[in-house]
XYZ file of C-alpha atoms in Angstrom:
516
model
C 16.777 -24.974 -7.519
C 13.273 -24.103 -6.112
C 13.452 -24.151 -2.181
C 11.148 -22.983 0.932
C 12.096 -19.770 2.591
C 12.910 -20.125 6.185
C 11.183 -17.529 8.637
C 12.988 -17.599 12.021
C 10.664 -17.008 15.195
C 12.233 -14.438 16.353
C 11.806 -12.633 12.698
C 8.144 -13.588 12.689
C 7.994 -12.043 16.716
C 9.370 -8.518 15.594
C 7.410 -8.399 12.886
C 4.112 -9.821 14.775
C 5.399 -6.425 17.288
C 4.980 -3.843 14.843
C 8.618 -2.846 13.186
C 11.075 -5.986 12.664
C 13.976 -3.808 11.736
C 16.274 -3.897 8.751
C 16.932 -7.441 8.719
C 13.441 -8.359 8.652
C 12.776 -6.083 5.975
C 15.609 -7.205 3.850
C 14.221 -10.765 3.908
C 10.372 -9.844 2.870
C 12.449 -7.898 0.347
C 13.947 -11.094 -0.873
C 10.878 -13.832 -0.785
C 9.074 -11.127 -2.362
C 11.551 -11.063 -5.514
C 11.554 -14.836 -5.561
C 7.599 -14.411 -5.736
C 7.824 -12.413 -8.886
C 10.524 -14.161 -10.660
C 7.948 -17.471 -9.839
C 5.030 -15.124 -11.279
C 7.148 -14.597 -14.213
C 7.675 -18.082 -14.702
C 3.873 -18.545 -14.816
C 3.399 -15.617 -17.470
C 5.741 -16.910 -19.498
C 4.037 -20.895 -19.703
C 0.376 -19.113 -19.441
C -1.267 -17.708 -22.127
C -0.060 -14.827 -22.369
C 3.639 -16.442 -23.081
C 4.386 -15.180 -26.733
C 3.873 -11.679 -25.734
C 5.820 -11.511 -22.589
C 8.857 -13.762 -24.203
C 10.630 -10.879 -25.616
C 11.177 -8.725 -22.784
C 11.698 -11.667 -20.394
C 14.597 -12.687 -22.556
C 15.741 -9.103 -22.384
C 15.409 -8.594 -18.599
C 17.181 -12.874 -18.101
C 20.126 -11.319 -20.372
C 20.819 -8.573 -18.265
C 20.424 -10.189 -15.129
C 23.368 -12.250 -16.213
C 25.785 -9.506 -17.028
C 24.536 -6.983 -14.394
C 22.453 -7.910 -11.675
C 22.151 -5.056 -9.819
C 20.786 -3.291 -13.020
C 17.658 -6.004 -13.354
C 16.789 -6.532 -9.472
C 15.686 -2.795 -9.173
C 13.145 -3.663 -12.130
C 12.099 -7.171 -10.557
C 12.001 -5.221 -6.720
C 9.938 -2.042 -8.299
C 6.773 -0.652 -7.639
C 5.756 -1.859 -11.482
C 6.430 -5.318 -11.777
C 4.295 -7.244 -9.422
C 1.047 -5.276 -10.615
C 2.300 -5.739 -13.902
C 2.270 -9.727 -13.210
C -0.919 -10.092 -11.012
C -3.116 -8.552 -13.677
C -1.274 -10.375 -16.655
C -1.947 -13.308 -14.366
C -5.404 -12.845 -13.134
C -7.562 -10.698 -15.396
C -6.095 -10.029 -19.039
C -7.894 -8.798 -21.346
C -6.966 -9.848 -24.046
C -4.303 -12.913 -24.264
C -2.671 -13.564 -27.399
C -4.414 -10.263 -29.225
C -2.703 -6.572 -29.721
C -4.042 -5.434 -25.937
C -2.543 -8.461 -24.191
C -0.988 -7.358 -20.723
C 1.575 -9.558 -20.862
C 3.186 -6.995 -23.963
C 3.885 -4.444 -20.644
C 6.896 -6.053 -19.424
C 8.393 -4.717 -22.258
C 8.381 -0.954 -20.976
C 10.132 -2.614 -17.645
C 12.509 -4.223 -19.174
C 13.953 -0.935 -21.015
C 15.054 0.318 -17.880
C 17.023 -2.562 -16.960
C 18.622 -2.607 -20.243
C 19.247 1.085 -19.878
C 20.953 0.822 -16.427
C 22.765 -2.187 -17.722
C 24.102 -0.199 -21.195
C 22.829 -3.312 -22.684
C 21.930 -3.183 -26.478
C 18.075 -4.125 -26.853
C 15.314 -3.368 -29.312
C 11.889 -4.025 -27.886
C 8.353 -3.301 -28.501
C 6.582 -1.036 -26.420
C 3.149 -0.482 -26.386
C 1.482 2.930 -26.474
C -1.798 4.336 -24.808
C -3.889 7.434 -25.672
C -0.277 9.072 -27.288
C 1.798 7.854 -24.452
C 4.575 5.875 -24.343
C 5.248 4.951 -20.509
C 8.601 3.314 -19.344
C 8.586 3.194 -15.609
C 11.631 4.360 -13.858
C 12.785 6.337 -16.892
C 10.062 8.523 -18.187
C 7.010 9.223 -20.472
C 7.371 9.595 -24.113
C 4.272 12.233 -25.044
C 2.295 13.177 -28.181
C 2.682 9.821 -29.950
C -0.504 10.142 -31.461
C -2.659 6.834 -32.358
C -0.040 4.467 -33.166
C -0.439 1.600 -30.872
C 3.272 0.949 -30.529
C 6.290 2.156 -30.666
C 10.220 0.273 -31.011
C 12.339 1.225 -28.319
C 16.139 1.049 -29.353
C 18.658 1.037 -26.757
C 22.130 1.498 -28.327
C 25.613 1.999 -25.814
C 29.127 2.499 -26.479
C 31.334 -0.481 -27.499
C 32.099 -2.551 -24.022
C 30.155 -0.693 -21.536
C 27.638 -3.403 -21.221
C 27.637 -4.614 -17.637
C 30.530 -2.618 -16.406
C 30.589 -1.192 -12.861
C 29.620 2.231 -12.986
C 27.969 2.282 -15.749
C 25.294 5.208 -15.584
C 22.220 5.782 -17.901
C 23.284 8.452 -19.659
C 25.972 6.403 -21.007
C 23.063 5.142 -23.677
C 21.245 6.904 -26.217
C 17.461 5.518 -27.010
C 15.455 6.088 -29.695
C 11.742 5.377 -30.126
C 10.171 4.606 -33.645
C 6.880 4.841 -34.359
C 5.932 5.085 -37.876
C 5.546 9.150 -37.799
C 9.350 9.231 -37.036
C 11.928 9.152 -34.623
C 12.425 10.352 -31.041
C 16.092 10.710 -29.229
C 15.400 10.924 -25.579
C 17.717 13.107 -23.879
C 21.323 11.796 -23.123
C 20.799 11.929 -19.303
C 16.692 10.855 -18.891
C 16.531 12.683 -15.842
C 16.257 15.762 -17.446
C 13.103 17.145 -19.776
C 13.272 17.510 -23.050
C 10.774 17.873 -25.727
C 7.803 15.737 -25.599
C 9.731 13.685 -22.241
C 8.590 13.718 -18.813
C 11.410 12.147 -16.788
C 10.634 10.101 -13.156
C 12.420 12.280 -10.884
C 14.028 10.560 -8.438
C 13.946 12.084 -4.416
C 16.770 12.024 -2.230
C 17.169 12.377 1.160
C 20.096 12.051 3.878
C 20.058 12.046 7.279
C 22.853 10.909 9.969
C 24.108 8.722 7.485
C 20.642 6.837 6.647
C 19.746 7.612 2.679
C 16.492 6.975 0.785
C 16.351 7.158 -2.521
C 12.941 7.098 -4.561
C 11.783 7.345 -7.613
C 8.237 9.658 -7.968
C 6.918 7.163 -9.960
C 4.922 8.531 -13.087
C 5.666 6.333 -15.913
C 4.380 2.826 -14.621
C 1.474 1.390 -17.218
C 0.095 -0.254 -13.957
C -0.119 2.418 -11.628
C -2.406 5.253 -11.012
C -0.365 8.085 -11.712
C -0.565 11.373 -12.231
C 1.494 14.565 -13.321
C 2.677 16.269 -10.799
C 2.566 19.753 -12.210
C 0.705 21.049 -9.005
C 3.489 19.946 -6.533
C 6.276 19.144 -8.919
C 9.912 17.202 -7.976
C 11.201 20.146 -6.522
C 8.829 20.816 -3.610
C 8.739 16.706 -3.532
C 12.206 16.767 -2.617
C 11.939 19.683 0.084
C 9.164 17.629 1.487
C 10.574 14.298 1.888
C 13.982 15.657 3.269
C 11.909 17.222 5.881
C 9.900 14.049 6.864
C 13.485 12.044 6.238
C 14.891 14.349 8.805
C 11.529 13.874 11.509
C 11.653 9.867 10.888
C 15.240 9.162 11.277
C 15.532 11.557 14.564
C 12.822 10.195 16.011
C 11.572 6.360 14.888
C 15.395 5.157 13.610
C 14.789 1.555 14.120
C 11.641 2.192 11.700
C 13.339 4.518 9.336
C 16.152 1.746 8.729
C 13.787 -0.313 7.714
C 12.417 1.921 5.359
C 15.754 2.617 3.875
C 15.539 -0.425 3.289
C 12.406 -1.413 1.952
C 10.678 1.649 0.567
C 11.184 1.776 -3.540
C 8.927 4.258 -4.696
C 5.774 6.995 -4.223
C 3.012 6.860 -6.548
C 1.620 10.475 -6.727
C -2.423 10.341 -6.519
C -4.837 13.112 -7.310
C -5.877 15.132 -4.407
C -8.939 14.598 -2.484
C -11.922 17.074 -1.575
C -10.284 17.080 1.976
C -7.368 15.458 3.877
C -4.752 12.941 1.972
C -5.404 10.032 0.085
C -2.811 7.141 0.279
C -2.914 3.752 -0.733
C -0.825 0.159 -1.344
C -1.159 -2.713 -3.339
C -0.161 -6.361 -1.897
C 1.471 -6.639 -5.340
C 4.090 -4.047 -5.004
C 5.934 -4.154 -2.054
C 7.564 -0.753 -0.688
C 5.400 1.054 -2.932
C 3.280 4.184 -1.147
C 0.789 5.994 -3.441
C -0.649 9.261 -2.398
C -1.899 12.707 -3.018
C 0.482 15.793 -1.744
C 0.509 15.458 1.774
C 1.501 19.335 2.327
C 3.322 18.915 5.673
C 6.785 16.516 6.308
C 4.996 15.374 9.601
C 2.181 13.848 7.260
C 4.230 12.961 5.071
C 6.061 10.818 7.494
C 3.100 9.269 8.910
C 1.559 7.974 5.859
C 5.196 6.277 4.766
C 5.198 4.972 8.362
C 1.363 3.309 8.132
C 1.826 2.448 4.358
C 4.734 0.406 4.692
C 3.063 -1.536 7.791
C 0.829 -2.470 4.573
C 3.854 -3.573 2.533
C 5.427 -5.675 5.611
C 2.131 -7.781 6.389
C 1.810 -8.306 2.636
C 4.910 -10.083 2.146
C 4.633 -12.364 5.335
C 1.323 -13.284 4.322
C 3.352 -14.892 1.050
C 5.394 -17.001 3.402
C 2.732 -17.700 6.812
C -1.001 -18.270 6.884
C -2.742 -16.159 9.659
C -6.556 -17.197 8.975
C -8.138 -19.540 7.726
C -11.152 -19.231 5.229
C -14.766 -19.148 6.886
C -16.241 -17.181 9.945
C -17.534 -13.647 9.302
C -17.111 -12.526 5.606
C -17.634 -8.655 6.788
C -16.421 -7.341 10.202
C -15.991 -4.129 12.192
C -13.544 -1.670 11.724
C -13.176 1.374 13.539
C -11.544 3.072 11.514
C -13.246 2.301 8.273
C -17.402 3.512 7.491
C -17.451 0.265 5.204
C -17.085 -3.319 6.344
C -13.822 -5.553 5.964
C -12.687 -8.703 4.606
C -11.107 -10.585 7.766
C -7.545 -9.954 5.661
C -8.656 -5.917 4.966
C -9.475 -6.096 9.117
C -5.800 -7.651 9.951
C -4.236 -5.110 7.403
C -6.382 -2.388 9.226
C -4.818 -3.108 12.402
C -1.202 -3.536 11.600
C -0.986 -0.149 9.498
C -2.258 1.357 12.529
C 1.110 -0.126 14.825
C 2.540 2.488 12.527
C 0.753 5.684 13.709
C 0.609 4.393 17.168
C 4.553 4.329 17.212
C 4.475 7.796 15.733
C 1.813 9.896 17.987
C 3.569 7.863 21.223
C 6.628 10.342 20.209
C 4.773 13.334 18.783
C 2.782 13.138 22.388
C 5.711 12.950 24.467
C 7.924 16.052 22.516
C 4.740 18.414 21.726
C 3.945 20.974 24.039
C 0.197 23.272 24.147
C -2.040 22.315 21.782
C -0.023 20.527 19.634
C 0.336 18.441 22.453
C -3.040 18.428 23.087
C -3.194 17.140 19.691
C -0.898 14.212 19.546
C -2.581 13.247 22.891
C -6.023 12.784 21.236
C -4.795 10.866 18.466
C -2.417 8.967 19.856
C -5.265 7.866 22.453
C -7.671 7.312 19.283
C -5.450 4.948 17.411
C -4.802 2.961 20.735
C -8.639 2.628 20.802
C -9.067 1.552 16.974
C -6.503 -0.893 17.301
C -7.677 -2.648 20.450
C -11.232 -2.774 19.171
C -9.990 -4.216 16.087
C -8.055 -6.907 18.197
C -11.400 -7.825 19.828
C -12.879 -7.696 16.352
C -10.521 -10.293 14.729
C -10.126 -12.419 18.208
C -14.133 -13.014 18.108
C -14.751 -13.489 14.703
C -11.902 -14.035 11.871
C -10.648 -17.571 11.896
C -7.359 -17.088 13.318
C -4.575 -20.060 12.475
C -2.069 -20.625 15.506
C 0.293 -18.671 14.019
C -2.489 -15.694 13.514
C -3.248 -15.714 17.101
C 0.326 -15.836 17.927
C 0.732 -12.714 15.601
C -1.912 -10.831 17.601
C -0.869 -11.956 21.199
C 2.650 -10.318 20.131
C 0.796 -7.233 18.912
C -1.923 -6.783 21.846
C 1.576 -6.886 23.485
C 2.823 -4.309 21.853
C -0.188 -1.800 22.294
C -0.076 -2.805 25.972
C 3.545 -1.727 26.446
C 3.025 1.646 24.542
C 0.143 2.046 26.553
C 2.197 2.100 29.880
C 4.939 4.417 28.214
C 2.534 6.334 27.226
C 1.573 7.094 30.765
C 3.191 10.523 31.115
C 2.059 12.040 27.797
C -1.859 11.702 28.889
C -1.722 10.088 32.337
C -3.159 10.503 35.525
C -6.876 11.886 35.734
C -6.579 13.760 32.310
C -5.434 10.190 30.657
C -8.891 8.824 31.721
C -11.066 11.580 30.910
C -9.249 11.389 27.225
C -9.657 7.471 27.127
C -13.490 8.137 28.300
C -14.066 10.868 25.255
C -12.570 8.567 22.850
C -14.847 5.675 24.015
C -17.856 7.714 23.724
C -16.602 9.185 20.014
C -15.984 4.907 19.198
C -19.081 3.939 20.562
C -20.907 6.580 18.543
C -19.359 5.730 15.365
C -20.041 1.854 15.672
C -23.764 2.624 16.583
C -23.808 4.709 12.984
C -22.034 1.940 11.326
C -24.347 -0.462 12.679
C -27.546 0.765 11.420
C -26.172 1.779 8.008
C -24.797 -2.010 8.089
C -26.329 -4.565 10.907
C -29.408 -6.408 9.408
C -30.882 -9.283 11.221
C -31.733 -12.440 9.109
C -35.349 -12.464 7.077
C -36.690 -15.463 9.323
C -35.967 -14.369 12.588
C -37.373 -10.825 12.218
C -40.984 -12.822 10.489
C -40.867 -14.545 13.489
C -40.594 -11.555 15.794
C -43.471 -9.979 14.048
C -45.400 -12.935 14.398
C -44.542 -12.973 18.080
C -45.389 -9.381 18.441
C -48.778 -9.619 16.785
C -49.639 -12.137 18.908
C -48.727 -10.177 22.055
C -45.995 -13.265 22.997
C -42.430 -12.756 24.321
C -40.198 -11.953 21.660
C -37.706 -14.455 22.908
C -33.584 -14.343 21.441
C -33.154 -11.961 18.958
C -32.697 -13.252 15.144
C -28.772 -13.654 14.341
C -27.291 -10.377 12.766
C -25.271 -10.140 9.371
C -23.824 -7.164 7.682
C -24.740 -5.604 4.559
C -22.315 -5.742 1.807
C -20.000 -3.039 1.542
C -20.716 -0.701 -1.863
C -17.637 -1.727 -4.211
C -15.513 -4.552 -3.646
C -14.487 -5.437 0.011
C -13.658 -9.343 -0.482
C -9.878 -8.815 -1.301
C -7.159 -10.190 0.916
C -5.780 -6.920 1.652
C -5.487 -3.388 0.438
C -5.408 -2.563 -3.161
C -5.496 0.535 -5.225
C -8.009 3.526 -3.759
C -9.097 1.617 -0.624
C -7.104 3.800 1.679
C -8.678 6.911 0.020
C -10.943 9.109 2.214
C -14.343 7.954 1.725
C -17.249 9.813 1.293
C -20.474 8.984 3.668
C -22.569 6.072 2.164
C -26.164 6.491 2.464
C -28.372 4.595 4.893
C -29.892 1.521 3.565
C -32.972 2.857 5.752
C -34.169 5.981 5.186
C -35.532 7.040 8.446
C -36.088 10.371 9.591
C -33.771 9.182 12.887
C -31.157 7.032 11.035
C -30.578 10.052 8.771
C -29.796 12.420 11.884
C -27.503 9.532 13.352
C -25.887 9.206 9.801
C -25.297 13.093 9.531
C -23.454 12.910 12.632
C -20.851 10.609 11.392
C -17.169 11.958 10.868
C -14.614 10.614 7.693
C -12.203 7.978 9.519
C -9.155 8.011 8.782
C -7.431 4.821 7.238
């Protein structure tokens, strides 16, 4: 029975504050499974039914005899990507490229964790047969699918602690036969396993696959920082996040399922999210565990105001289709803006520490940013209060989290306080105001009739009068999304002046890369 999920004020209050905490998390986690299992049911009565029937049937069979082996597939980073673009844009319903024939490579893990018997049909891209959360078959060649055969012992199906490696799986293709090893974790010959991280802490574990095999995700090998140094890397951060932000790391324990690996910029790190898969963080190596920590921290901000935007409407459409945000050189969909500023609660949380237990220049360091970030976020609150179409709820949501940036601000007192505090806050100001005069001129443009009339007027030798109304150029690439989506958190590099001035160029060659 199809009902409404509940969301309790004083949920929507600690969420609308920044964290939430476990509990919080735990019930995004939930409405967001019921989201995809409803997505599902769409796939399967759309167009793209007759190829996704097989594997749902697969995945409903072992969700009857083993629950906890399906959920992980229905929760991971793979299947709500997997379902929005099978929903949205396929290519190519009811022909050999149709999406919907990916849920197939999904469902073999379940099956696999479940020791279920299953033969499904996988298909195979550029030699590469992908089954997220297990592994990538290589040097298939051009055969455009291969039959995945998952065979286990005689009454293992279902039973607690049953592990993988209790199965052997074959893939056929018609050049032959692979056996993938008997425990996937490990290489073998033409297999590339998903490693899967571990880290524990004072008795708070996350576990996460480095997600390499999903057909939907941007992934990469990670030859140049393989699992091992992976693993070194998130223990460290594991260690910095549940010392220091525990209330935060709990809810990542609870909510984090995977990180995407990315290619590595020119400079800095390059993370992302998708609003389709929640607890999902993709991005390049981030070299130290403090980075590390910070981008799961902002990421998952992305995640979290995701999945309450499936059950609560903060804006309504209309008002300004491109706004201001500091820490972006492009303009922002009202949602982008709103995601912009929550992610940042994240950092905010994190340099309010790093300030306060630095000492020298380190300190120095975590001052500066931590002062930065308060600014971003406040002028991003002034942004969204003056021109995104805020529903009561949405203005609720950023009363609560003006709140919050008010109270860090006061705790914050004896990291950068006293006369030094104001002559960082005045820097910071002048660094802000600089950067919105460049992004105005690459993006303000006042409307055609008003600046005809104020040549007219000027001609004439009359008073100019008001000045014309002022839009913003659209953003190169797509900025109308709700939210964040694959790439858009990547470091961007500058985009050229619409206006190619002698003076606009020197004001655009003094602009710096923001940060997401």
């Amino acid at each position: 029975m199809i009902g409404p999920y509940v969301l309790p004020d004083d949920v929507f209050d600690a969420l609308a504050a920044g964290a939430g905490g476990r509990p919080a998390v735990l019930l995004l986690l939930r409405a967001r499974r019921s989201r995809n299992l409803l997505l599902l049911r769409r796939a399967l009565d759309g167009p793209c039914g007759r190829a996704v029937e097989p594997a749902a049937d697969l995945l409903a069979g072992v969700e009857r005899v083993a629950p906890e082996a399906a959920r992980p597939v229905i929760d991971g980073p793979a299947f709500g990507t997997w379902a929005a673009r099978t929903l949205r844009d396929c290519p190519a319903h009811h022909r050999g490229g149709c999406a919907g024939r990916d849920l197939a490579a999904l469902a073999v893990l379940a099956a696999v964790r479940a020791a279920r018997p299953a033969r499904v049909t996988v298909p195979v891209r550029e030699g590469r047969l992908r089954l997220p959360g297990l592994g990538t078959v290589t040097g298939l060649g051009e055969t455009p699918e291969a039959l995945v055969v998952v065979e286990a012992p005689a009454g293992a199906e279902g039973a607690p602690g049953t592990s993988a490696g209790s199965c052997r799986v074959r893939v056929l293709t018609a050049a032959g036969e692979r056996v993938l090893p008997r425990d996937p974790s490990r290489p073998g010959h033409g297999w590339q396993p998903v490693a899967v991280l571990d880290a524990r802490h004072r008795g708070l574990t996350l576990r996460l696959p480095l997600e390499t095999a999903a057909p939907e995700l941007p992934a990469l090998e990670t030859a140049s920082a393989g699992p091992a140094a992976w693993q070194d890397l998130l223990r460290q951060a594991w260690e910095l996040l549940v010392d220091n932000h525990p209330r935060r790391a709990e809810e990542l324990a609870a909510g984090l399922n995977g990180i995407v690996p990315l290619p590595a910029p020119a400079r800095g790190v390059a993370s992302a999210t998708s609003r389709h898969a929640f607890g999902t963080v993709l991005t390049s190596w981030p070299a130290d565990p403090e980075r590390l920590a910070l981008t799961l921290l902002h990421e998952f901000q992305h995640s979290k105001l995701s999945a309450l935007t499936d059950l609560v409407t903060l804006y309504e459409s209309g008002g300004r289709p491109r706004l201001y945000a500091p820490w972006r050189p492009d303009p922002r969909p009202p949602g982008g803006l709103l995601q912009g500023i929550y992610a940042h609660l994240g950092d905010l949380a994190f340099w309010q520490e790093r300030s306060g237990s630095r000492h020298g220049p380190a300190q120095a360091d975590a001052a500066w940013r931590l002062a930065q970030t308060r600014a971003h976020v406040e002028r991003g609150l002034t942004e969204a209060a003056s021109h995104v179409r805020l529903t009561a709820l949405g203005t609720r949501f950023l009363e609560r989290l003006a709140r919050t940036v008010r109270d860090g601000d006061r705790e914050g007192a004896g990291a950068g306080g006293g006369s030094g505090g104001e002559r960082l806050a005045r820097a910071v100001a002048r660094v802000q105001a600089g950067d919105e005069a460049v992004w105005r001129l690459r993006w303000a443009a006042a409307d055609d009739a008003g600046t005809e009339r104020l040549a007219a007027l000027w001609r004439a030798g009359r008073p100019a009068g008001p000045l014309p109304a002022e839009d913003v150029r659209a953003a190169t690439g797509a900025v109308a999304g709700p939210g964040p989506e694959f790439g858009r958190k990547r470091p961007m590099s500058p985009v050229p002046s619409p206006v190619s001035s002698p003076a606009r160029r020197r004001l655009a060659s003094c602009s710096r890369p923001m940060a997401s």
